[in-house]
Amino acid sequence: MAHEVKVPTLGESVAEATVGEWLKQPGDAVAVDEPIASLETDKVAVEVPSPVAGVLQEHSVAVGDTVEVGALLAVIEEGATGGASGEEADRAKEQREEGQEKREDSAASPAKQETSEAAYDAAQSLSPAVRRAVLEHGVDPSTIKGTGKDGRLTKEDVVKAAEAKKDGGGSVADAAPQQARQIDAGAQGDGGTSGRNEERVKMTRMRQTIAKRLKGAQDNAALLTTFNDCDMSAVIEARTKYKDLFAKKHDIRLGFMGFFAKAACLALKDVPAANAYIEGDDIVYHDYVDISVAVSAPNGLVVPVIRDADKKGFARIEKDIADFGSRAKEGTLTMEDMKGGTFTISNGGVFGSLMSTPIINPPQSAVLGLHRIEDRPVVVDGEIVIRPMMYLALSYDHRLIDGREAVTALKIIKEAIEDPTRMLIDL
């Protein structure tokens, strides 16, 4: 019996999504609840599970199509087992043969054809970000061991494989897949020399949304950034002294983010405007702190939320952050994970950033930017000493937050980090 698979409910106020990739092809056997497709919404990638066991009969939409909630995605022949037969198998065969012909037409040489075909076949189960990384680095995805969910490849896996290939003396450029669009310099009259490649990739729905929201923040808010620097000696000393006991008791690593999250809670309590937002002609204040933590995911930056951070201890905050990071890498964050948030912390220091002007996450009115720690000469008690220093940046909506309030909030965070005891006695 044929069973229709439709676009599921995607979350509050989310009415449509883009088909990111098909995880199962026509003719493939599927089990109950096994993911068959990945849909990209404004914030997350959502996997669509099969409601029945059987064989995937056909795709009703293609990768890149926009689909609404309730739209038909695929048809599954319920109860069938093993490989497909009949029309389903013929259709799958035709699709493979068509792809084979396209690859043969584009191959420049037998050696490159082999690489291209292997990359093409393996790429059918890759996410858009991983697929693009494969094309950029010219690696064969079928030879890489995935570290993501269910052994799937991540962008980091591809980058590491490319670096290993370089270290081994191979040329990544020599193995570039033929799917990349090549510009023939000879056509421009240079005597037939070629080599410069160009690739056009459609923006994912998530990247489009990020672009719109960030541009909207610039257009609608009066953005300003205030800076300070922070001596990290006390926090580093505390981590060094207690990290083993902390890990043993809580089964989680003691990081820096817990300190900054708790310090931010102190600042937002004393400067409530930094934990508020503008709605029409009103200012909406919160008596709680939900901290959005900027996390890098394969498809772009996501901001899952630590709920009630002001009421949580260091261990719970660190566990939440570790869970967010792991699920962002696997692409399993949900809409609920990123809903709301009253204040954001973005740590560019993990990528080596010395200083930046972070942009607010609408409708929030402030964001704290963290940066790399480096030894710098500073004056303490009239003497020049070397201390581990970090630049802090607080970007804020000047329509709501005055300069004095912004400077005060950042100063409270700085003082709490330089003297962590303040966080224990609420100073």
Coordinates of C-alpha atoms in Angstrom, one line a residue, residues 15-401:
A15 CA 5.2 27.7 7.5
E16 CA 7.7 26.6 4.9
A17 CA 11.1 25.1 4.4
T18 CA 13.6 24.2 1.7
V19 CA 14.5 20.6 0.7
G20 CA 18.1 20.5 1.7
E21 CA 18.9 16.9 0.8
W22 CA 17.4 13.5 0.2
L23 CA 18.8 10.9 2.6
K24 CA 17.0 8.0 0.8
Q25 CA 16.7 7.5 -3.0
P26 CA 13.9 5.8 -5.0
G27 CA 14.3 2.1 -4.6
D28 CA 15.9 2.3 -1.1
A29 CA 14.4 0.3 1.8
V30 CA 13.4 2.4 4.8
A31 CA 12.6 1.5 8.4
V32 CA 10.0 3.1 10.6
D33 CA 11.3 6.5 11.8
E34 CA 14.3 6.3 9.6
P35 CA 15.1 9.8 8.2
I36 CA 14.5 10.1 4.5
A37 CA 15.0 13.8 3.9
S38 CA 16.4 16.9 5.5
L39 CA 14.5 20.2 5.4
E40 CA 16.1 23.6 6.0
T41 CA 14.1 26.1 7.9
D42 CA 15.0 29.6 8.9
K43 CA 17.0 28.4 11.9
V44 CA 17.6 24.6 11.8
A45 CA 17.8 21.6 9.6
V46 CA 14.9 19.2 10.3
E47 CA 15.0 15.5 9.4
V48 CA 11.8 13.9 8.1
P49 CA 11.3 10.3 9.3
S50 CA 9.5 7.6 7.5
P51 CA 6.1 6.9 9.1
V52 CA 6.1 3.3 7.9
A53 CA 8.6 0.6 6.9
G54 CA 8.8 -0.2 3.2
V55 CA 10.5 1.0 0.0
L56 CA 10.8 4.6 -1.1
Q57 CA 8.8 4.8 -4.3
E58 CA 9.4 8.4 -5.5
H59 CA 10.4 11.9 -4.6
S60 CA 7.6 14.4 -5.1
V61 CA 10.0 17.4 -4.9
A62 CA 13.6 18.1 -5.7
V63 CA 16.5 19.4 -3.6
G64 CA 16.3 23.2 -3.4
D65 CA 12.5 23.3 -3.7
T66 CA 10.5 25.3 -1.2
V67 CA 7.7 23.3 0.4
E68 CA 4.9 24.3 2.8
V69 CA 3.8 22.4 5.9
G70 CA 1.5 19.5 4.7
A71 CA 2.9 19.4 1.2
L72 CA 3.7 16.0 -0.4
L73 CA 7.4 15.0 -0.1
A74 CA 7.6 11.4 -1.1
V75 CA 5.6 8.1 -1.5
I76 CA 6.6 4.9 0.3
E77 CA 5.3 1.5 -0.6
E78 CA 4.4 0.2 2.9
G79 CA 5.3 -3.3 3.8
A80 CA 7.9 -3.9 1.1
T81 CA 11.3 -5.2 2.2
G82 CA 14.8 -5.3 0.8
G83 CA 15.7 -3.6 -2.4
A84 CA 13.1 -2.1 -4.8
S85 CA 11.7 -4.0 -7.7
G86 CA 9.5 -3.2 -10.7
E87 CA 8.9 0.5 -11.5
E88 CA 10.8 1.7 -8.4
A89 CA 13.9 -0.1 -9.3
D90 CA 13.7 1.0 -12.9
R91 CA 13.2 4.6 -11.9
A92 CA 16.2 4.4 -9.5
K93 CA 18.3 2.8 -12.3
E94 CA 17.3 5.5 -14.8
Q95 CA 18.4 8.2 -12.3
R96 CA 21.7 6.6 -11.7
E97 CA 22.3 6.2 -15.5
E98 CA 21.4 9.8 -16.1
G99 CA 23.8 10.9 -13.5
Q100 CA 26.5 8.7 -15.0
E101 CA 26.0 10.2 -18.4
K102 CA 26.3 13.7 -17.1
R103 CA 29.5 12.8 -15.3
E104 CA 31.0 11.2 -18.4
D105 CA 30.2 14.3 -20.4
S106 CA 32.0 16.5 -17.9
A107 CA 35.0 14.4 -17.3
A108 CA 38.3 15.8 -18.7
S109 CA 40.3 12.6 -18.3
P110 CA 39.9 9.0 -17.1
A111 CA 41.8 9.7 -13.9
K112 CA 39.7 12.8 -13.1
Q113 CA 36.6 10.9 -14.1
E114 CA 37.2 8.3 -11.5
T115 CA 37.6 10.9 -8.8
S116 CA 34.5 12.8 -10.0
E117 CA 32.3 9.8 -10.1
A118 CA 33.3 8.6 -6.6
A119 CA 32.7 12.1 -5.2
Y120 CA 29.4 12.4 -7.0
D121 CA 28.1 9.1 -5.7
A122 CA 29.2 9.7 -2.1
A123 CA 27.8 13.3 -2.3
Q124 CA 24.2 12.1 -2.6
S125 CA 24.0 11.7 1.2
L126 CA 25.9 14.8 2.1
S127 CA 24.5 18.0 3.5
P128 CA 24.9 21.1 1.4
A129 CA 27.7 22.5 3.5
V130 CA 29.7 19.2 3.4
R131 CA 29.0 18.9 -0.3
R132 CA 30.4 22.3 -0.9
A133 CA 33.5 21.6 1.2
V134 CA 34.1 18.4 -0.9
L135 CA 34.0 20.5 -4.0
E136 CA 36.2 23.2 -2.6
H137 CA 38.9 20.9 -1.3
G138 CA 38.7 18.2 -4.1
V139 CA 38.6 15.2 -1.8
D140 CA 36.7 11.9 -2.3
P141 CA 34.0 11.7 0.4
S142 CA 33.8 7.9 0.0
T143 CA 37.3 7.6 1.5
I144 CA 36.6 9.8 4.6
K145 CA 35.4 8.4 7.9
G146 CA 32.5 10.5 9.2
T147 CA 32.3 11.6 12.9
G148 CA 28.8 13.0 12.8
K149 CA 25.5 11.3 13.7
D150 CA 25.3 7.8 12.4
G151 CA 28.8 8.1 10.9
R152 CA 27.8 10.9 8.5
L153 CA 30.4 13.3 7.2
T154 CA 30.8 16.8 8.7
K155 CA 32.5 19.8 7.2
E156 CA 35.3 19.4 9.7
D157 CA 35.9 15.8 8.5
V158 CA 36.4 17.1 4.9
V159 CA 38.7 19.9 6.0
K160 CA 40.9 17.5 8.0
A161 CA 41.1 15.1 5.1
A162 CA 42.1 17.8 2.8
E163 CA 44.8 19.0 5.2
A164 CA 46.1 15.4 5.6
K165 CA 46.2 15.1 1.8
K166 CA 48.3 18.2 1.6
D167 CA 50.7 17.0 4.3
G168 CA 51.1 13.8 2.4
G169 CA 52.4 15.7 -0.6
G170 CA 49.3 15.3 -2.8
S171 CA 47.7 18.2 -4.6
V172 CA 44.1 18.9 -3.6
A173 CA 43.7 21.1 -6.7
D174 CA 44.7 18.2 -9.0
A175 CA 41.7 16.1 -7.7
A176 CA 39.1 18.9 -7.9
P177 CA 35.8 17.3 -8.9
Q178 CA 34.5 18.2 -12.3
Q179 CA 31.1 19.4 -10.9
A180 CA 32.8 22.8 -10.2
R181 CA 32.2 25.3 -13.0
Q182 CA 35.4 26.0 -14.9
I183 CA 36.3 29.3 -16.6
D184 CA 38.4 28.7 -19.6
A185 CA 40.9 31.5 -19.8
G186 CA 41.6 30.5 -23.4
A187 CA 38.2 31.7 -24.3
Q188 CA 39.3 35.1 -23.2
G189 CA 42.1 35.2 -25.7
D190 CA 45.1 34.1 -23.5
G191 CA 46.3 31.4 -25.8
G192 CA 44.3 28.5 -24.4
T193 CA 45.6 28.6 -20.8
S194 CA 43.0 27.5 -18.3
G195 CA 42.8 26.7 -14.6
R196 CA 40.7 29.3 -12.7
N197 CA 37.5 27.7 -11.3
E198 CA 34.3 29.2 -10.1
E199 CA 31.3 27.7 -8.3
R200 CA 27.8 29.1 -7.8
V201 CA 26.0 27.7 -4.8
K202 CA 22.5 28.7 -3.8
M203 CA 22.3 30.2 -0.3
T204 CA 20.7 27.9 2.2
R205 CA 17.5 29.1 3.8
M206 CA 19.3 29.5 7.1
R207 CA 22.0 31.6 5.5
Q208 CA 19.4 33.8 3.8
T209 CA 17.7 34.3 7.1
I210 CA 20.9 35.1 8.8
A211 CA 21.7 37.7 6.2
K212 CA 18.2 39.3 6.5
R213 CA 18.3 39.4 10.3
L214 CA 21.7 40.9 10.5
K215 CA 20.9 43.5 7.9
G216 CA 17.7 44.2 9.7
A217 CA 19.6 44.8 12.9
Q218 CA 21.8 47.4 11.2
D219 CA 18.8 49.1 9.6
N220 CA 16.5 49.2 12.6
A221 CA 18.7 49.6 15.7
A222 CA 21.1 52.4 16.7
L223 CA 24.1 50.2 17.1
L224 CA 27.1 51.2 19.2
T225 CA 29.9 49.2 20.8
T226 CA 31.9 49.8 24.0
F227 CA 35.1 48.1 24.8
N228 CA 37.1 47.1 27.9
D229 CA 39.9 44.7 28.6
C230 CA 40.0 42.0 31.2
D231 CA 42.7 40.3 33.2
M232 CA 42.0 36.6 33.0
S233 CA 44.5 35.5 35.7
A234 CA 41.9 34.8 38.4
V235 CA 39.6 32.7 36.2
I236 CA 42.6 30.8 34.7
E237 CA 43.9 30.1 38.2
A238 CA 40.5 28.9 39.4
R239 CA 40.1 26.6 36.4
T240 CA 43.6 25.2 36.9
K241 CA 42.9 24.5 40.6
Y242 CA 39.5 23.0 40.3
K243 CA 39.2 21.5 36.8
D244 CA 39.9 17.9 37.8
L245 CA 37.6 18.0 40.8
F246 CA 34.9 19.7 38.7
A247 CA 35.2 17.1 35.9
K248 CA 35.1 14.3 38.4
K249 CA 32.0 15.5 40.2
H250 CA 30.0 16.9 37.3
D251 CA 31.4 14.8 34.4
I252 CA 31.9 18.0 32.3
R253 CA 34.9 20.2 31.6
L254 CA 35.1 23.6 33.4
G255 CA 35.3 26.2 30.6
F256 CA 35.3 30.0 30.4
M257 CA 31.7 30.4 29.2
G258 CA 30.2 29.5 32.6
F259 CA 32.2 32.3 34.2
F260 CA 31.1 34.9 31.6
A261 CA 27.4 33.7 31.6
K262 CA 27.2 34.2 35.4
A263 CA 29.1 37.5 35.2
A264 CA 26.6 38.6 32.5
C265 CA 23.7 37.7 34.8
L266 CA 25.1 40.0 37.5
A267 CA 25.4 42.8 35.0
L268 CA 21.9 42.3 33.6
K269 CA 20.4 42.4 37.0
D270 CA 22.0 45.8 37.7
V271 CA 21.4 47.1 34.2
P272 CA 18.0 45.7 33.2
A273 CA 17.8 47.7 30.0
A274 CA 20.5 45.4 28.6
N275 CA 18.2 42.5 29.2
A276 CA 15.2 44.2 27.5
Y277 CA 13.9 45.0 24.0
I278 CA 11.8 47.5 22.2
E279 CA 8.4 46.5 20.9
G280 CA 6.6 49.4 19.2
D281 CA 6.5 52.3 21.6
D282 CA 7.0 50.0 24.6
I283 CA 10.1 48.6 26.4
V284 CA 9.7 45.0 27.5
Y285 CA 11.8 44.0 30.6
H286 CA 12.5 40.5 31.8
D287 CA 12.9 39.3 35.3
Y288 CA 14.8 36.3 34.0
V289 CA 18.0 35.8 31.9
D290 CA 17.9 33.5 28.9
I291 CA 21.3 33.7 27.3
S292 CA 21.7 32.9 23.6
V293 CA 25.1 31.4 22.9
A294 CA 26.4 31.8 19.4
V295 CA 27.6 28.4 18.1
S296 CA 29.2 27.6 14.8
A297 CA 27.2 24.9 12.8
P298 CA 27.9 23.5 9.3
N299 CA 25.3 25.6 7.7
G300 CA 26.0 28.8 9.6
L301 CA 25.9 30.5 13.0
V302 CA 23.1 29.4 15.3
V303 CA 22.2 30.7 18.7
P304 CA 20.7 28.1 21.1
V305 CA 19.4 29.5 24.4
I306 CA 20.5 28.7 28.0
R307 CA 17.2 29.0 29.8
D308 CA 17.2 30.7 33.3
A309 CA 20.9 31.1 33.3
D310 CA 20.6 33.3 36.3
K311 CA 19.3 30.4 38.3
K312 CA 21.7 27.7 37.1
G313 CA 25.1 26.8 38.4
F314 CA 28.4 26.5 36.5
A315 CA 28.0 22.8 35.9
R316 CA 24.5 23.0 34.4
I317 CA 25.6 25.9 32.1
E318 CA 28.7 24.1 30.9
K319 CA 26.6 21.0 30.2
D320 CA 24.1 23.0 28.2
I321 CA 26.8 24.6 26.2
A322 CA 28.6 21.3 25.5
D323 CA 25.3 19.7 24.4
F324 CA 24.5 22.7 22.1
G325 CA 27.9 22.4 20.5
S326 CA 27.6 18.7 19.9
R327 CA 24.1 18.9 18.5
A328 CA 25.0 21.9 16.3
K329 CA 27.8 19.9 14.7
E330 CA 25.4 17.0 14.1
G331 CA 22.6 19.2 12.9
T332 CA 20.1 18.1 15.5
L333 CA 19.3 21.4 17.2
T334 CA 15.6 22.1 17.3
M335 CA 13.5 25.3 16.8
E336 CA 12.7 25.1 20.5
D337 CA 16.4 25.2 21.4
M338 CA 16.8 28.6 19.7
K339 CA 13.5 30.2 20.6
G340 CA 13.6 33.4 22.7
G341 CA 16.8 34.6 24.4
T342 CA 17.2 37.9 26.2
F343 CA 21.0 38.5 25.8
T344 CA 23.7 36.9 23.6
I345 CA 27.3 35.9 24.2
S346 CA 29.5 35.4 21.1
N347 CA 33.0 33.9 21.5
G348 CA 35.1 34.9 18.5
G349 CA 38.2 34.1 20.5
V350 CA 37.9 30.4 19.7
F351 CA 38.7 31.3 16.1
G352 CA 41.6 33.7 17.1
S353 CA 39.8 37.0 17.0
L354 CA 41.6 39.8 18.9
M355 CA 38.8 42.3 18.8
S356 CA 35.4 42.8 17.0
T357 CA 32.1 44.7 17.1
P358 CA 29.5 41.9 17.5
I359 CA 26.0 42.7 16.1
I360 CA 22.9 42.2 18.2
N361 CA 20.5 39.3 17.8
P362 CA 17.1 41.0 17.2
P363 CA 14.9 41.7 19.1
Q364 CA 17.6 41.6 21.8
S365 CA 19.3 44.9 22.6
A366 CA 22.8 43.8 23.6
V367 CA 25.5 41.2 22.8
L368 CA 28.8 40.5 24.6
G369 CA 31.7 39.6 22.4
L370 CA 34.6 37.5 23.8
H371 CA 38.0 37.3 22.2
R372 CA 41.3 35.5 22.4
I373 CA 43.4 35.5 25.5
E374 CA 47.0 36.7 25.0
D375 CA 49.8 37.7 27.3
R376 CA 50.2 41.5 27.2
P377 CA 52.2 44.0 29.3
V378 CA 50.0 45.9 31.7
V379 CA 50.6 48.3 34.6
V380 CA 49.7 46.9 38.1
D381 CA 50.5 48.9 41.2
G382 CA 52.9 51.1 39.3
E383 CA 54.8 48.2 37.7
I384 CA 54.8 46.7 34.3
V385 CA 53.8 43.0 34.4
I386 CA 52.7 40.4 31.9
R387 CA 49.1 39.2 32.3
P388 CA 46.7 37.0 30.2
M389 CA 44.4 39.7 28.8
M390 CA 41.2 39.5 26.8
Y391 CA 39.3 42.4 25.0
L392 CA 35.6 42.5 25.8
A393 CA 33.1 44.2 23.5
L394 CA 29.5 45.0 24.3
S395 CA 27.4 46.1 21.3
Y396 CA 24.0 47.6 22.2
D397 CA 20.9 49.3 20.8
H398 CA 21.5 53.0 21.7
R399 CA 17.7 53.6 21.4
L400 CA 17.2 51.7 24.6
I401 CA 20.6 51.6 26.4

